């Protein structure tokens, strides 16, 4: 039975169809059109692969090398059943350890014990669920876990990925010694292009070679720091480090402060909310790193908070940044959004609850009334007017220790 479609959903579908048509015409493999219409404009560039930060799931943070096709199929099922796919988590990515060897001809071999059906069949299954599929490699001869890397095999690997139907490849930097990162990753990009399938390229050289200065146009996301851990201090320093490179991010190219730890057990509920809020404020790729087959209600309430996800996925594509650092544990982050509103996160790094104040002028809101909504409480907080004259007219929020209050503020005149 046909079901009703919301106007937003309908326009999203139309947009997707148009994109597909544009892509098929400009660079789809095996296109069959015989002669271009005389007046048709010539498409000169491929469509932007990551107009908003990629979202999905990656095996590494929870499962490490313990990956197999049963886990991937179950995770694909879970991504649909839990609503993760519907919330925007599209890419299902196997990190290190899927590969064991190469054939004498150099073709990469997936572990036959753990992936007996092979990668093509697994990709087909993942695609049948409406998801996109990703793998992991390394610029060097061996990955960080000692598996075969891509060195000397960029072209043959890219061809295999295209043949299997891979949509996303994370490429690490272990065992690369003195190699030139911009040159190597550009060669990898060119190999992907030559293979003829649009594949998101996720650079993972941990910020060693200042990727924020060169990686845009090479890949769609680039790590800015070393690995995240499932602990609060890790979130704190990664956020501070990633904040320094906000200028480099934008549609098609994103700073990657590493994958999410939400739901892995090493942090409190408030700390995970802060972790997730900061990543969305920073327009970070949102790659869940927990077991999606067994999520608690608390974990779901974080990963599936669509109002917070919308901040990350906003089409303006600006990476938010710290606008106030109070020096005693309080910070305010702000991200401007496409409809003229502002996402604002009040973070408390201290040990006790902290009342924080802000003036409109400090968060780029023009003087006058503005509508305020709390994105974690899912509650409207009414219309506030900051005249900047009296203490009482400043907005106050109470932030728990290691917690966050995240607001969206629509100045009068911004789209509702
Ligand atoms: C590096 C990367 C991690 C992960 C592991 C896999 O440490 O930074 O994200 O991919 O390798 O071995």
XYZ file of C-alpha atoms and ligand atoms in Angstrom:
428
model
C 0.000 0.000 0.000
C 1.437 3.388 -0.860
C 2.163 5.468 2.205
C 1.986 9.233 2.478
C 5.285 11.043 2.166
C 6.103 14.254 4.031
C 7.060 17.240 1.845
C 10.621 17.130 3.284
C 10.927 13.432 2.523
C 9.472 13.958 -0.957
C 11.950 16.699 -1.790
C 14.784 14.575 -0.400
C 13.738 11.751 -2.694
C 13.490 14.085 -5.701
C 16.915 15.504 -4.848
C 18.395 12.009 -4.602
C 16.864 10.995 -7.921
C 18.209 14.154 -9.583
C 21.645 13.550 -8.086
C 21.576 9.994 -9.349
C 20.647 11.155 -12.826
C 23.348 13.829 -12.812
C 25.872 11.306 -11.638
C 24.848 8.648 -14.144
C 25.173 11.159 -16.945
C 28.473 12.661 -15.846
C 30.507 9.667 -14.745
C 28.493 6.484 -14.350
C 30.291 3.436 -15.617
C 28.969 1.889 -18.788
C 26.623 4.727 -19.657
C 24.670 3.988 -22.772
C 23.575 7.416 -24.024
C 24.583 7.526 -27.693
C 24.829 11.194 -28.497
C 24.596 14.141 -26.164
C 21.858 16.613 -26.957
C 23.514 19.443 -28.898
C 22.885 22.171 -26.346
C 23.484 20.044 -23.227
C 26.074 21.499 -20.869
C 29.130 19.313 -20.441
C 29.586 18.063 -16.891
C 33.164 18.790 -15.939
C 33.333 17.677 -12.353
C 32.101 14.740 -10.326
C 29.348 15.375 -7.775
C 30.508 16.340 -4.285
C 30.797 13.066 -2.382
C 30.303 14.344 1.142
C 28.315 17.600 0.978
C 27.638 17.043 4.700
C 29.804 15.038 7.119
C 29.589 11.274 6.472
C 27.650 9.252 9.063
C 27.755 5.549 9.738
C 29.342 2.824 11.816
C 32.926 1.555 12.008
C 34.005 -1.705 13.631
C 37.285 -0.596 15.229
C 36.400 1.068 18.540
C 34.298 -1.837 19.793
C 35.454 -4.902 17.904
C 39.084 -4.254 16.895
C 40.283 -7.236 14.834
C 37.327 -9.376 15.865
C 35.359 -8.802 12.665
C 33.522 -11.274 10.450
C 30.630 -11.351 8.022
C 28.112 -12.433 10.660
C 28.869 -9.280 12.656
C 28.557 -7.132 9.542
C 25.238 -8.654 8.483
C 23.825 -8.369 11.994
C 25.051 -4.790 12.235
C 23.447 -3.962 8.897
C 20.174 -5.414 10.170
C 20.519 -3.470 13.415
C 21.201 -0.219 11.589
C 17.830 -0.549 9.916
C 15.865 -1.912 12.893
C 17.124 0.615 15.455
C 16.452 3.589 13.204
C 20.148 4.407 12.773
C 19.884 4.367 8.973
C 16.772 6.495 9.066
C 18.603 8.982 11.325
C 21.348 9.315 8.707
C 23.956 6.655 9.592
C 24.540 5.369 6.076
C 28.046 3.911 5.857
C 28.859 0.511 7.369
C 32.649 0.324 7.483
C 34.905 -2.639 8.325
C 38.151 -1.300 9.772
C 41.437 -3.191 10.041
C 41.836 -6.991 9.869
C 39.436 -8.020 7.103
C 42.407 -8.728 4.794
C 44.970 -11.507 5.138
C 47.109 -11.798 2.035
C 47.499 -11.199 -1.699
C 47.358 -13.590 -4.612
C 50.564 -14.031 -6.650
C 49.031 -11.490 -9.049
C 48.729 -9.011 -6.197
C 44.988 -9.122 -5.631
C 43.993 -8.486 -2.027
C 42.395 -11.459 -0.237
C 39.705 -11.128 2.419
C 40.085 -13.543 5.352
C 38.385 -16.695 3.983
C 37.528 -17.978 7.471
C 35.883 -14.798 8.666
C 34.441 -13.698 5.330
C 33.728 -17.003 3.532
C 31.132 -15.390 1.272
C 33.625 -12.779 0.064
C 33.337 -9.011 -0.039
C 31.122 -8.759 -3.113
C 28.338 -10.798 -1.521
C 28.696 -8.855 1.726
C 28.534 -5.539 -0.137
C 25.407 -6.755 -1.925
C 23.796 -7.600 1.419
C 24.711 -4.242 2.945
C 23.376 -2.447 -0.148
C 20.163 -4.487 -0.035
C 19.497 -2.854 3.340
C 19.803 0.630 1.858
C 23.237 1.156 3.412
C 26.611 1.955 1.869
C 29.659 -0.218 2.477
C 33.218 0.677 3.483
C 36.595 -0.970 4.021
C 39.998 -0.035 5.426
C 43.532 -0.023 4.038
C 46.890 1.641 4.615
C 49.279 3.621 2.420
C 52.196 1.504 3.654
C 53.000 -2.167 3.013
C 51.241 -3.212 6.236
C 48.260 -1.856 8.146
C 48.496 -0.830 11.791
C 47.459 -4.376 12.763
C 50.056 -5.893 10.445
C 47.720 -6.915 7.622
C 48.572 -6.289 3.941
C 48.562 -2.570 3.152
C 48.135 -0.925 -0.224
C 51.766 0.014 -0.989
C 52.547 -0.853 -4.576
C 48.942 -1.922 -5.171
C 46.854 1.249 -5.264
C 45.439 0.571 -8.723
C 44.662 -3.112 -8.291
C 43.080 -2.446 -4.888
C 40.951 0.407 -6.189
C 39.780 -1.826 -9.027
C 38.835 -4.559 -6.540
C 36.901 -2.068 -4.401
C 34.987 -0.836 -7.426
C 34.234 -4.393 -8.504
C 32.980 -5.355 -5.040
C 30.822 -2.237 -4.734
C 32.755 -0.432 -2.009
C 31.526 3.105 -1.272
C 34.004 4.295 1.371
C 37.651 3.533 2.089
C 39.555 4.566 5.203
C 43.282 4.695 4.479
C 45.716 4.591 7.376
C 49.328 5.770 7.674
C 51.133 3.028 9.622
C 54.533 1.844 8.339
C 54.910 4.817 6.015
C 58.232 6.070 7.377
C 59.334 9.067 5.329
C 56.710 8.913 2.603
C 55.173 12.167 1.401
C 51.588 12.143 2.668
C 50.016 14.654 0.237
C 51.585 12.867 -2.748
C 50.703 9.353 -1.575
C 47.095 10.140 -0.743
C 46.685 12.015 -4.034
C 47.925 8.908 -5.860
C 45.410 6.832 -3.938
C 42.650 9.265 -4.883
C 43.689 9.047 -8.523
C 43.581 5.245 -8.371
C 40.025 5.437 -7.018
C 39.043 7.864 -9.763
C 40.531 5.604 -12.415
C 38.524 2.686 -11.020
C 35.395 4.629 -11.978
C 33.273 4.287 -8.834
C 32.530 7.168 -6.452
C 34.247 6.111 -3.221
C 34.586 8.351 -0.174
C 38.272 8.583 0.806
C 38.859 8.869 4.549
C 42.438 9.940 5.304
C 43.859 8.632 8.553
C 47.322 10.075 9.115
C 46.351 11.428 12.540
C 47.143 15.066 11.733
C 50.875 14.290 11.432
C 51.302 16.138 8.134
C 48.861 19.038 8.660
C 46.150 17.535 6.408
C 43.913 20.553 7.068
C 46.248 22.476 4.744
C 46.102 20.054 1.761
C 43.589 17.207 2.143
C 40.555 19.012 0.737
C 40.222 17.803 -2.822
C 42.184 14.664 -1.973
C 39.734 13.003 0.412
C 36.388 13.885 1.960
C 37.573 13.611 5.580
C 40.929 13.619 7.329
C 41.836 12.715 10.872
C 43.252 15.628 12.860
C 44.518 13.773 15.937
C 45.746 10.413 17.168
C 43.223 7.793 18.223
C 40.295 8.470 20.504
C 39.894 6.381 23.657
C 36.712 5.574 25.537
C 37.446 8.092 28.275
C 36.561 11.661 29.113
C 40.097 13.118 28.904
C 40.370 11.832 25.351
C 37.223 13.698 24.328
C 38.469 16.865 26.040
C 41.832 17.052 24.293
C 40.592 15.906 20.885
C 37.889 18.587 20.903
C 40.469 21.244 21.805
C 42.867 20.058 19.086
C 40.225 19.713 16.377
C 38.853 23.176 17.174
C 42.099 24.707 15.915
C 41.400 23.685 12.336
C 37.801 24.837 11.971
C 38.596 27.026 8.968
C 39.567 24.011 6.867
C 36.190 22.254 7.038
C 33.340 22.663 4.594
C 31.104 20.806 2.164
C 33.126 18.028 0.557
C 35.982 18.066 3.087
C 35.791 17.594 6.852
C 38.097 17.532 9.850
C 37.770 14.115 11.479
C 38.296 14.064 15.261
C 37.928 10.253 15.122
C 35.015 7.902 15.576
C 32.449 7.955 18.350
C 32.791 6.077 21.630
C 29.178 6.671 22.689
C 27.777 3.476 24.199
C 31.093 1.705 24.811
C 30.922 1.991 28.589
C 33.931 4.105 29.561
C 32.093 7.386 30.121
C 29.013 8.578 31.972
C 25.750 9.456 30.244
C 26.551 13.174 30.597
C 30.062 12.669 29.220
C 28.764 10.794 26.186
C 26.188 13.532 25.570
C 28.986 16.094 25.674
C 31.153 13.962 23.345
C 28.302 13.701 20.838
C 27.346 17.380 21.142
C 30.924 18.530 20.541
C 31.304 16.282 17.509
C 28.106 17.676 15.984
C 29.133 21.272 16.804
C 32.412 20.553 14.977
C 30.631 19.157 11.898
C 32.540 15.938 12.488
C 31.897 12.733 10.604
C 29.623 10.718 12.918
C 30.826 7.114 12.817
C 29.243 5.161 15.653
C 31.745 2.832 17.295
C 29.573 0.782 19.647
C 27.713 -2.515 19.315
C 24.571 -1.464 17.459
C 22.960 -4.846 18.135
C 22.793 -4.178 21.862
C 22.193 -0.513 22.567
C 20.729 0.729 25.839
C 17.918 3.251 25.798
C 20.415 5.896 26.973
C 22.792 5.184 24.099
C 19.932 5.340 21.616
C 18.743 8.621 23.073
C 22.150 10.086 22.218
C 22.954 8.546 18.839
C 19.394 8.969 17.591
C 18.813 12.538 18.755
C 17.736 13.979 15.427
C 17.776 17.584 16.600
C 21.443 17.257 17.541
C 22.269 15.273 14.389
C 20.692 18.081 12.346
C 23.330 20.450 13.718
C 26.084 18.187 12.387
C 24.397 17.636 9.044
C 23.497 21.269 8.428
C 24.018 22.207 4.788
C 25.864 25.461 5.529
C 28.752 23.165 6.444
C 30.521 25.450 8.908
C 32.572 23.833 11.665
C 31.508 25.393 14.955
C 34.127 26.572 17.377
C 34.817 27.781 20.891
C 33.517 31.340 21.271
C 33.934 31.702 25.040
C 36.506 29.943 27.186
C 35.919 30.952 30.772
C 39.094 29.443 32.126
C 37.360 27.763 35.071
C 35.881 24.858 33.182
C 33.117 26.570 31.258
C 33.149 26.806 27.497
C 30.659 27.972 24.918
C 30.738 26.611 21.381
C 28.748 28.067 18.487
C 27.912 26.789 15.005
C 25.973 28.942 12.535
C 23.293 27.042 10.635
C 21.795 27.382 7.171
C 18.423 28.763 8.310
C 20.018 31.683 10.148
C 19.829 30.007 13.545
C 22.783 29.178 15.798
C 23.615 25.974 17.614
C 25.192 26.766 20.966
C 26.741 24.254 23.371
C 27.602 25.161 26.944
C 30.168 22.657 28.204
C 31.320 22.165 31.788
C 34.738 20.551 32.211
C 34.673 21.161 35.960
C 33.703 18.985 38.898
C 30.620 20.931 39.991
C 27.484 22.205 38.305
C 28.167 25.497 36.576
C 25.735 28.286 35.755
C 26.744 29.874 32.465
C 25.539 33.081 30.917
C 25.779 34.350 27.407
C 24.973 37.537 25.571
C 23.532 37.428 22.080
C 26.499 39.423 20.812
C 28.861 36.666 22.017
C 27.175 34.043 19.890
C 26.446 36.072 16.796
C 22.753 36.653 17.508
C 21.567 40.167 16.618
C 19.932 42.233 19.390
C 16.243 41.566 19.874
C 13.978 38.627 20.502
C 15.112 35.138 19.613
C 13.416 31.772 20.012
C 15.371 29.241 22.063
C 15.082 25.451 22.034
C 16.917 22.919 24.211
C 18.100 20.106 21.910
C 18.660 17.513 24.655
C 15.509 18.280 26.651
C 13.564 18.535 23.364
C 11.863 21.567 24.875
C 11.161 25.112 23.781
C 12.592 27.623 26.226
C 10.555 30.537 24.944
C 11.554 33.830 23.425
C 14.437 35.693 25.030
C 15.499 39.265 24.499
C 19.048 40.211 25.207
C 19.184 43.971 25.478
C 22.662 43.677 26.909
C 21.789 46.119 29.672
C 20.853 44.181 32.730
C 22.169 40.982 34.221
C 18.663 39.478 34.344
C 18.199 39.692 30.631
C 21.068 37.377 29.928
C 20.239 33.786 29.265
C 21.403 31.472 32.042
C 21.849 27.735 31.775
C 22.894 25.275 34.451
C 25.393 22.735 33.153
C 26.176 19.549 35.095
C 29.763 18.478 35.713
C 31.270 17.088 32.468
C 27.908 17.809 30.889
C 26.442 19.980 28.215
C 23.415 22.139 27.508
C 22.845 22.454 23.809
C 20.539 25.097 22.437
C 19.361 26.194 19.040
C 18.572 29.874 18.798
C 16.512 31.454 16.037
C 16.857 35.236 15.872
C 13.723 37.066 14.871
C 13.544 36.793 11.105
C 15.393 33.482 10.804
C 13.410 30.738 9.090
C 11.264 28.840 11.592
C 45.026 3.236 13.567
C 43.831 4.126 13.273
C 42.609 3.552 13.974
C 42.355 2.133 13.494
C 43.594 1.279 13.715
C 43.445 -0.084 13.065
O 45.377 3.285 14.910
O 44.073 5.437 13.685
O 41.481 4.358 13.742
O 42.003 2.161 12.140
O 44.753 1.891 13.180
O 44.597 -0.868 13.209
